[in-house]
Coordinates of C-alpha atoms and ligand atoms in Angstrom, one line a residue:
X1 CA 34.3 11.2 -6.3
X2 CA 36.7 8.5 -7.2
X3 CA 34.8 5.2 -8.3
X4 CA 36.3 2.2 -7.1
X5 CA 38.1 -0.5 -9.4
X6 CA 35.6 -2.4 -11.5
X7 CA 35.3 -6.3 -9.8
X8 CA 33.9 -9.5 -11.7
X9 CA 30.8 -9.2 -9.1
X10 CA 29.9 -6.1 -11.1
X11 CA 29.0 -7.6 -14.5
X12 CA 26.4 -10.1 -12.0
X13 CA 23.3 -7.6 -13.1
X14 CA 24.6 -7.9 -16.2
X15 CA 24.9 -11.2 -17.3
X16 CA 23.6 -13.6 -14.0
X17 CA 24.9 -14.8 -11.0
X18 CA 25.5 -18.5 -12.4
X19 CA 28.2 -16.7 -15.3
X20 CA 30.0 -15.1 -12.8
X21 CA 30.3 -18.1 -10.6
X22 CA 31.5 -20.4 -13.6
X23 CA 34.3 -17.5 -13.8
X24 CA 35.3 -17.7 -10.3
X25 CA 35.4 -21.3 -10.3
X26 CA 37.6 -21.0 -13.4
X27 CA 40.2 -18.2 -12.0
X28 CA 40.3 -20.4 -8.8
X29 CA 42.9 -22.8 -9.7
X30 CA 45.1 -19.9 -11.1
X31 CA 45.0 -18.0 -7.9
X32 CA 48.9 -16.4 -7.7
X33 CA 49.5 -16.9 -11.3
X34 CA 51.7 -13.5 -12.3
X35 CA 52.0 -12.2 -15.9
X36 CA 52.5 -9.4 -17.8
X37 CA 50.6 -8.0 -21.1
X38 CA 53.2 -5.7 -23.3
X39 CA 52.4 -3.5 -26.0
X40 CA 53.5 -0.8 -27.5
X41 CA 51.4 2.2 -26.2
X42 CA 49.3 3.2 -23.3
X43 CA 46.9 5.3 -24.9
X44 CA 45.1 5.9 -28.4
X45 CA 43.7 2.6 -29.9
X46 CA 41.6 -0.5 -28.8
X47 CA 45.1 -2.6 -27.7
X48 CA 45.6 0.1 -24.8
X49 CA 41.9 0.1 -24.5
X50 CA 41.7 -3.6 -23.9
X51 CA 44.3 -3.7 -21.8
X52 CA 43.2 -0.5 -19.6
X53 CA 40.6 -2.8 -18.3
X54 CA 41.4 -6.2 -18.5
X55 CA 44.3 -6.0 -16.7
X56 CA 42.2 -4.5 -13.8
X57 CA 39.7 -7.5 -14.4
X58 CA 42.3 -10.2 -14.2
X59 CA 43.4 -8.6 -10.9
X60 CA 40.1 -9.1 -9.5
X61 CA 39.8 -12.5 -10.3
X62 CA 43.3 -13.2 -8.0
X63 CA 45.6 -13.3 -11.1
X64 CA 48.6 -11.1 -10.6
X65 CA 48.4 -9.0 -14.2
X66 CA 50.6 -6.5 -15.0
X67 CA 51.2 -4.3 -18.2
X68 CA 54.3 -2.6 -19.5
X69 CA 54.6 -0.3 -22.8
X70 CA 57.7 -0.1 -24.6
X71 CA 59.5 3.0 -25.9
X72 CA 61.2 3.7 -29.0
X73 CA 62.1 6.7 -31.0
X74 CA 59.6 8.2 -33.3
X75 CA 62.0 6.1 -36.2
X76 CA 61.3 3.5 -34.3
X77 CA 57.2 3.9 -34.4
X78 CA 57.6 5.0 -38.3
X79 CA 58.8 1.6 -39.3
X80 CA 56.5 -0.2 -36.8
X81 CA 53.6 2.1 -38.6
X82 CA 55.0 0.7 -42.0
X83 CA 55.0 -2.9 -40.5
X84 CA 51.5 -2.5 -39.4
X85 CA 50.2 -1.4 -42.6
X86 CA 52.0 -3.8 -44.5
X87 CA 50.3 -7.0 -42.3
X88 CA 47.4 -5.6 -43.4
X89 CA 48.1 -6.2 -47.1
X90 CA 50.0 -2.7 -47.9
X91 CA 53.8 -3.0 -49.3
X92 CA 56.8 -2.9 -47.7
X93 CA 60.9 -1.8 -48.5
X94 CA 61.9 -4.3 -45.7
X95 CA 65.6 -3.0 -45.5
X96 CA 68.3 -3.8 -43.5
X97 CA 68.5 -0.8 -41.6
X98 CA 64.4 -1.3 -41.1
X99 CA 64.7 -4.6 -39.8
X100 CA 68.1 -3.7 -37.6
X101 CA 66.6 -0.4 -35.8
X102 CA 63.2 -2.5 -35.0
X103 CA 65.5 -5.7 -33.5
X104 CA 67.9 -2.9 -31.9
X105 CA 64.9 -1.1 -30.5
X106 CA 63.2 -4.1 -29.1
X107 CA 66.6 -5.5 -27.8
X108 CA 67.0 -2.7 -25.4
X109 CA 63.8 -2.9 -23.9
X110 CA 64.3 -6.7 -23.2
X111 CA 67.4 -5.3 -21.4
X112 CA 65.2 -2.8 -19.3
X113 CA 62.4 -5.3 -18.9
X114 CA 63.0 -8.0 -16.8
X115 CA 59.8 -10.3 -18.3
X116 CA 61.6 -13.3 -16.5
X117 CA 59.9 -12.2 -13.5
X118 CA 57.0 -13.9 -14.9
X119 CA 55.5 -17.0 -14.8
X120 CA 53.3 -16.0 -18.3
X121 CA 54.1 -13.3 -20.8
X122 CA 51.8 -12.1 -23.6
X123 CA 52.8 -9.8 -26.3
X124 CA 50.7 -7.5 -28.1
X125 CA 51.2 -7.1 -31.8
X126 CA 53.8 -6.9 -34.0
X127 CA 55.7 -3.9 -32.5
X128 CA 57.8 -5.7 -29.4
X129 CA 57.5 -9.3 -31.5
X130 CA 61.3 -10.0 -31.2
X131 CA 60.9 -9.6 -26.9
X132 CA 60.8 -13.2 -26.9
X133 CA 64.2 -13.6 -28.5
X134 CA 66.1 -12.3 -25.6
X135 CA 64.8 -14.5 -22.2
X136 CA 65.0 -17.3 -21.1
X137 CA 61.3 -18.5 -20.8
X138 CA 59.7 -19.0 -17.4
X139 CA 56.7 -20.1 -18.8
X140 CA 54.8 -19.6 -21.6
X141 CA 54.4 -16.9 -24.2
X142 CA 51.7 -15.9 -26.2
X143 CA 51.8 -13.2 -28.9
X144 CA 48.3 -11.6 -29.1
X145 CA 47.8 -9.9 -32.6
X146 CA 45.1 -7.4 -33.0
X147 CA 45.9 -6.8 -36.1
X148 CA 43.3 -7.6 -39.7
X149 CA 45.7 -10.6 -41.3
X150 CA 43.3 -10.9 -44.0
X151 CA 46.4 -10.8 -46.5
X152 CA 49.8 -10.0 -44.9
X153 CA 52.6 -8.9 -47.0
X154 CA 54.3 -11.9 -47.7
X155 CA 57.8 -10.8 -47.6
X156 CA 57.3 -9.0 -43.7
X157 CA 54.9 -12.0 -43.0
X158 CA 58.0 -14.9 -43.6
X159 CA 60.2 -12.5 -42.0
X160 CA 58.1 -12.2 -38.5
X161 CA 57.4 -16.0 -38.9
X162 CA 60.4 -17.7 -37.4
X163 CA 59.9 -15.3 -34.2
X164 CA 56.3 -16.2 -34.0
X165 CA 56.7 -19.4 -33.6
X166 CA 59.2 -18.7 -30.8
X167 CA 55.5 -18.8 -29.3
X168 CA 53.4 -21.2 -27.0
X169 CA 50.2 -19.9 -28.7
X170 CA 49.2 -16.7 -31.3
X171 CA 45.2 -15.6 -30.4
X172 CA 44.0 -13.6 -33.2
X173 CA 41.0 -11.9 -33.3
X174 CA 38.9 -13.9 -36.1
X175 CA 39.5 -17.0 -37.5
X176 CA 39.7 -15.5 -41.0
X177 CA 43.5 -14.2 -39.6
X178 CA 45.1 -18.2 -39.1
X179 CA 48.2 -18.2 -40.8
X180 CA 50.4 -21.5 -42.0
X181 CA 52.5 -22.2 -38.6
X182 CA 53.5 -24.3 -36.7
X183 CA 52.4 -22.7 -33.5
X184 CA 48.9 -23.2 -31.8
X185 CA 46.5 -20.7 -32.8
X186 CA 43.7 -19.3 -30.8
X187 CA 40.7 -16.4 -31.7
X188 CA 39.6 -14.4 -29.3
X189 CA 37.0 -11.2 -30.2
X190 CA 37.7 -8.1 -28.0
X191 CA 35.0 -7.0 -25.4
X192 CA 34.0 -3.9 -23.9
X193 CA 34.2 -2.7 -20.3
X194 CA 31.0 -1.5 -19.7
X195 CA 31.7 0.3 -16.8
X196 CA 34.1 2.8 -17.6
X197 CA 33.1 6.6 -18.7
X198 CA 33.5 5.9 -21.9
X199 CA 30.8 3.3 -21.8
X200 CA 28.5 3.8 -18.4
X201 CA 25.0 5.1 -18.0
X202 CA 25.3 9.0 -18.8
X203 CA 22.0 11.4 -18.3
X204 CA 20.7 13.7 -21.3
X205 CA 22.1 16.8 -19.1
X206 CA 25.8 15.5 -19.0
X207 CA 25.6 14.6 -22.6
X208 CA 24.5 18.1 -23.2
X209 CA 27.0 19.7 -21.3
X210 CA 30.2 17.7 -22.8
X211 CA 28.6 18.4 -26.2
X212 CA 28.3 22.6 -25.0
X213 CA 31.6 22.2 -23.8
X214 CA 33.1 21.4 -27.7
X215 CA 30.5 23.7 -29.4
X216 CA 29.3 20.7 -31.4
X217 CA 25.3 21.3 -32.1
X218 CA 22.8 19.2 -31.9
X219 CA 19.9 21.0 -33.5
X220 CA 20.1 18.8 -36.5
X221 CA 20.4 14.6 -36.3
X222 CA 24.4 13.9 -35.4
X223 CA 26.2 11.0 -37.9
X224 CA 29.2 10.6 -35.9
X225 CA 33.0 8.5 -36.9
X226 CA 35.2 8.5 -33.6
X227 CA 38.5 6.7 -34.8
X228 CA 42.3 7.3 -34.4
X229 CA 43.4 9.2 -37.6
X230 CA 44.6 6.7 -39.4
X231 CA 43.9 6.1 -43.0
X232 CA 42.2 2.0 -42.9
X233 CA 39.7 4.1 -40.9
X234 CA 38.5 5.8 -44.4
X235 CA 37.5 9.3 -43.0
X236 CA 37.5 11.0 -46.3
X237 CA 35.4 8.4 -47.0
X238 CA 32.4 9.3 -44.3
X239 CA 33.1 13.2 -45.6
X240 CA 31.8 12.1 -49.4
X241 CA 28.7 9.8 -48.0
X242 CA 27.8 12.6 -45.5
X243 CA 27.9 14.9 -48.4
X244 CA 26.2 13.0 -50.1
X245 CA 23.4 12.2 -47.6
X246 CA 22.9 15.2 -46.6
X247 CA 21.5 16.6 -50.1
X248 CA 18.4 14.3 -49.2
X249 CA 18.1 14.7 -45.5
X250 CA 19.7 17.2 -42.9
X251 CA 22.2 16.4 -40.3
X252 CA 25.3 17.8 -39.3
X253 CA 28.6 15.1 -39.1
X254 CA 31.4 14.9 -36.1
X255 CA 34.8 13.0 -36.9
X256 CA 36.1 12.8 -33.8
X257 CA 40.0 11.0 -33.1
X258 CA 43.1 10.9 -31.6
X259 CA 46.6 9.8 -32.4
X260 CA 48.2 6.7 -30.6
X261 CA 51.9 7.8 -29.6
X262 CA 53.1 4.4 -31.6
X263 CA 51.5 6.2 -34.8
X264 CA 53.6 8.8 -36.4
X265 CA 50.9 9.1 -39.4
X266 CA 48.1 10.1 -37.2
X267 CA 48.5 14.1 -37.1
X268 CA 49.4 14.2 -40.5
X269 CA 45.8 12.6 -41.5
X270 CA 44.7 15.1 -39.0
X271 CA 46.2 18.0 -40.3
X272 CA 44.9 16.9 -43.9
X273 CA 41.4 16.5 -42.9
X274 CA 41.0 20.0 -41.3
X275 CA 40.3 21.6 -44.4
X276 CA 37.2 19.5 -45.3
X277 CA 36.0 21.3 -42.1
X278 CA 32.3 23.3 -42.5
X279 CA 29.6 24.7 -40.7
X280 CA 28.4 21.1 -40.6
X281 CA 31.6 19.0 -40.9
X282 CA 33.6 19.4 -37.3
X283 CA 36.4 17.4 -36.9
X284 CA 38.1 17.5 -33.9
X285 CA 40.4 15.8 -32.0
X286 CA 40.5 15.7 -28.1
X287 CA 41.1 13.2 -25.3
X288 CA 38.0 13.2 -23.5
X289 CA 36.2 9.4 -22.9
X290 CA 32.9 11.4 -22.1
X291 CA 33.0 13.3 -25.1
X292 CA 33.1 9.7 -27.0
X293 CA 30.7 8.6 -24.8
X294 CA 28.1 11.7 -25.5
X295 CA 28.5 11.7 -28.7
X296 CA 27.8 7.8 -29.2
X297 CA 24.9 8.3 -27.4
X298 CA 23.5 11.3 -28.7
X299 CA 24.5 10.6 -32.4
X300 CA 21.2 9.3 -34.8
X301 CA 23.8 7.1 -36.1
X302 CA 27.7 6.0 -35.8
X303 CA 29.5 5.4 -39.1
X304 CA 32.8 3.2 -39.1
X305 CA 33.6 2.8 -42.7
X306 CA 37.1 1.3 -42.1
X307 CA 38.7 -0.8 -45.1
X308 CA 40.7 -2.8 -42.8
X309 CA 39.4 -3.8 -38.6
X310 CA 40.9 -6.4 -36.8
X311 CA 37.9 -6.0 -34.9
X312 CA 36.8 -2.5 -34.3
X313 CA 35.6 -1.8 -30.8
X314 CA 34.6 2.1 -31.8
X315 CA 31.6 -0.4 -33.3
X316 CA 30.8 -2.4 -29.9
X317 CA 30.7 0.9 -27.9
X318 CA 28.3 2.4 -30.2
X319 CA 26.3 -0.5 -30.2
X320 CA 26.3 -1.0 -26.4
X321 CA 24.6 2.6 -26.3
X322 CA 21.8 1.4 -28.6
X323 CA 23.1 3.7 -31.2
X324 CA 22.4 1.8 -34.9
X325 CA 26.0 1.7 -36.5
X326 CA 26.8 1.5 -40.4
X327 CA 30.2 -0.3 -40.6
X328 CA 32.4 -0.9 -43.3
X329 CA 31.7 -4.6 -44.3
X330 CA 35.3 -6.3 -42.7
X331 CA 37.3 -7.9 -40.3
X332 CA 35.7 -7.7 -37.2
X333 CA 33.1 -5.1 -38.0
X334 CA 31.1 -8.4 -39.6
X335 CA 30.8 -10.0 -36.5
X336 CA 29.0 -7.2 -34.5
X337 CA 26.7 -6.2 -36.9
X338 CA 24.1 -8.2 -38.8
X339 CA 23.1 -6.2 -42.3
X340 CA 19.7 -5.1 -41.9
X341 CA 19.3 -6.2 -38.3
X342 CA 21.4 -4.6 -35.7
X343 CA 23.0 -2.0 -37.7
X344 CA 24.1 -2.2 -41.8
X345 CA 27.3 -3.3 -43.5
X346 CA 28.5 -1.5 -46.5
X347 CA 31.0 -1.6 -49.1
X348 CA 31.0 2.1 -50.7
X349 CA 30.7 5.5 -50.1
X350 CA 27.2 5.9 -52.1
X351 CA 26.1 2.7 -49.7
X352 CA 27.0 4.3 -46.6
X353 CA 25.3 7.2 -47.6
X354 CA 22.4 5.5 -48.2
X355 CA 21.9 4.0 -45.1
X356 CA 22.3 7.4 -43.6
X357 CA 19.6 8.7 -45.5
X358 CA 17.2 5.5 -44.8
X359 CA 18.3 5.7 -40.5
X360 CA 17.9 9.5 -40.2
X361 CA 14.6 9.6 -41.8
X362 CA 13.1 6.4 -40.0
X363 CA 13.2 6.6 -36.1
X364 CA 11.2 3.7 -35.5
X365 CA 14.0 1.5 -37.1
X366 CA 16.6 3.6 -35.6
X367 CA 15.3 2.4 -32.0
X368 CA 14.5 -1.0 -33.6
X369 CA 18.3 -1.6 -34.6
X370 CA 20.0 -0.1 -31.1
X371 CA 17.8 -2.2 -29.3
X372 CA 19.0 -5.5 -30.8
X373 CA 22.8 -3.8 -30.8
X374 CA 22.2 -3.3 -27.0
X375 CA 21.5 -6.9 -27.1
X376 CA 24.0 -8.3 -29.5
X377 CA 27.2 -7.0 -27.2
X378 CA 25.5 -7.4 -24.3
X379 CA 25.3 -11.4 -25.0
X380 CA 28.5 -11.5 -27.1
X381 CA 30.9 -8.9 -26.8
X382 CA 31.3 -7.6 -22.7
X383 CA 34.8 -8.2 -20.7
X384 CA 33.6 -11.3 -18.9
X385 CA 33.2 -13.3 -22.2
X386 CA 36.8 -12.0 -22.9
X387 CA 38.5 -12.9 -19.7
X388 CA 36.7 -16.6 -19.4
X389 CA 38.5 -16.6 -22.9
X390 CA 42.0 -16.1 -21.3
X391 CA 41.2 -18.1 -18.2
X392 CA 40.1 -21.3 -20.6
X393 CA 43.5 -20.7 -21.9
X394 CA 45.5 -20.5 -18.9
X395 CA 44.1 -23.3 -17.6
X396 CA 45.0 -25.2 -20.3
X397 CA 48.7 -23.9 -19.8
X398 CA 48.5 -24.5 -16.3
X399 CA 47.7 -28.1 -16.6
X400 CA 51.0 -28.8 -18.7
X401 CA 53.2 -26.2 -16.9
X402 CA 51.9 -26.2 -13.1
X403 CA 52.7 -22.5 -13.9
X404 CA 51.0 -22.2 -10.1
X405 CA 53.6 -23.9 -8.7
X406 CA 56.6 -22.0 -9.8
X407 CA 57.9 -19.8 -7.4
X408 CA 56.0 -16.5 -7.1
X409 CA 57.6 -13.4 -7.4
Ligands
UDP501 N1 39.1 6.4 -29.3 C1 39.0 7.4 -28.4 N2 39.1 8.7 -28.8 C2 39.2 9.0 -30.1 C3 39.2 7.9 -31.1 C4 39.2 6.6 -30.6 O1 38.9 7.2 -27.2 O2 39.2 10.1 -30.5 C5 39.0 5.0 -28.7 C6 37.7 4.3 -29.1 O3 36.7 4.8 -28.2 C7 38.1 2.8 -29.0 C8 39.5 2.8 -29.4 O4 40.0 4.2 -29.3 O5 38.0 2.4 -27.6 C9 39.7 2.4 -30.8 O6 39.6 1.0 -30.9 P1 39.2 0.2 -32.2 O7 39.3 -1.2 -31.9 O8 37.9 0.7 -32.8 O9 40.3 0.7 -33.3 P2 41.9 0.7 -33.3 O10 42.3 2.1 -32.9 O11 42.4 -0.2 -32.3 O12 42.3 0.4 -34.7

């Protein structure tokens, strides 16, 4: 059967009638507003994630929300990769010919675009930045970046600035990431859709069977890293703690990802990590939301030992499940999880295999910590908090542009 498109009256049972009204009230004003999100893929990745769903909220709350992806050649993607990497703190050969395919790129997809249709626009990261360079604006622009800004390359970071603050507003995702400019800067966490299949209500049968259906076995406790193949993520990292947890306890370990199509490095990583495969080490890769969803459910515990997470919403669906969650102690990954309370934060390999070791053996604290995670996103980190975010925001646009007013298209 084919659900039906998730509204704002859904998250009532969630999180009260009076919330849900304050949101209403809120979207009211901006009834007929039209904008579009643009990023750079449609699938692998929290952006797209995000995205997925909140454009479908915003529609239910009367604003007219679109999203378009952009397309480039896989030269294109490998010097966006490199830019990615760099912004978060890796070096760069910023050469001509970089910096003219990424403007060249992004110049013909202005062409095929047609943003001015819009009365908002919001870019995602830095991949289509330079969009804003070729419109005339209709309204105002915000450049949404996802990414850990910790400590930016400084050379790529004074070359993106003059184009940043093109921009009406930058939200990053933690206040850590503000950055010297001369444009208004907001934070905004990510949230969680709670009623997708990745993240809904699933029954120990259907867990079993999408667990069958990938031959993954569950006769000893599961320590599970789902996470695009990408090296921040630090997978050969949760290979050494699992090895070295499990010469004190038993437990079989599942790395399970996928590869956005705006990340050339992903299969390579892939490839790489397929011969650390065991009996008891299965890596896989396959695009199945209720696969992640089983397995964050069924696993004793989910490890996300990244060294650099703009926020990290692998964490958040974990926690949602009630699943304790051993996180690399960074970006985003900080603000979910409280050390010792809802989950643990560590810094090294022989830490997170530690924590293994202590979660696996003790089930009382196992249920103890997923309770409180339940909790923790349940107050903090669902869709609703996100979009009231956005809607604050608007509002505040709407007041000095009477974007309403413009005529709608
Ligand atoms: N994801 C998935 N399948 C995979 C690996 C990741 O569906 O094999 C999803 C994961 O469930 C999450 C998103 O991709 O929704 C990753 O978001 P996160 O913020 O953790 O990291 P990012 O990939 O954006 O760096």
């Amino acid at each position: 059967m084919v659900g039906k498109i998730v509204q704002l009256e859904d998250y009532e049972k969630l999180i009260g009638g009076e919330a849900v009204e304050r949101i209403r009230k809120k979207a009211r004003p901006l009834q007929g507003l039209h904008l579009v999100n643009v990023n750079s893929t449609y699938y692998g990745g929290g952006v797209a994630e995000l995205l997925s769903s909140l454009s479908l909220l915003m529609n239910s709350v009367g604003i007219k929300t679109g999203w378009g992806v952009i397309q480039g050649a896989p030269d294109f993607f490998s010097i966006t990769k490199k830019m990615h990497n760099a912004l978060q703190g890796e070096e760069i050969n910023l050469s001509n010919r970089k910096r003219e395919i990424y403007e060249e790129v992004i110049w013909e997809n202005a062409v095929r675009n047609h943003l001015e249709n819009h009365n908002m626009v919001i870019i995602h990261d830095p991949q289509p930045l330079p969009m804003i360079k070729h419109y005339k604006k209709n309204g105002p622009w915000i450049w949404r970046c996802h990414i850990d800004l910790t400590n930016p390359n400084k050379e790529l970071w004074n070359y993106l600035v003059p184009t940043v603050e093109k921009y009406d507003a930058v939200i990053f995702s933690l206040k850590e990431y503000a950055q010297n400019i001369k444009t208004p800067q907001l934070f905004f966490m990510p949230a969680i859709d709670p009623f997708k299949i990745k993240t809904r209500e699933m029954s120990e049968e259907e867990i079993k069977e999408r667990l069958d259906h990938y031959g993954i076995p569950t006769d000893l406790p599961l320590v599970v890293q789902i996470s695009r193949f990408d090296r921040w993520k630090d997978p050969q990292g949760v290979i050494e703690a699992f090895k070295l947890a499990r010469k004190e306890v038993d437990c079989t370990l599942v790395l399970l990802g996928n590869v956005a199509t705006d990340d050339p490095e992903g299969s390579d990583l892939f490839e790489s990590l397929l011969d650390c495969r065991e009996e008891r080490i299965i890596i896989l890769s396959h695009q199945d939301s209720a696969l992640v969803n089983a397995l964050q459910r069924r696993a004793a515990v989910v490890v996300q030992k990244s060294i650099r997470e703009g926020f990290g919403l692998t964490v958040t669906e974990a926690m949602w499940k009630g699943t304790p969650v051993i996180g690399g102690n960074i970006g985003g990954i900080r603000y979910q999880i409280e050390d010792g309370v809802n989950g643990f934060l560590v810094s090294s390999v022989e830490e997170t295999a530690g924590r293994i070791v202590r979660l696996i053996k003790d089930q009382k604290l196992r249920e103890e910590m997923g309770r409180k995670a339940k909790e923790t996103v349940r107050k903090k980190f669902l869709l609703n908090r996100y979009l009231e975010e956005y809607l604050d925001l608007f509002g505040a646009f709407e007041t000095i542009y009477r974007l309403t007013a413009l005529p709608k298209v």
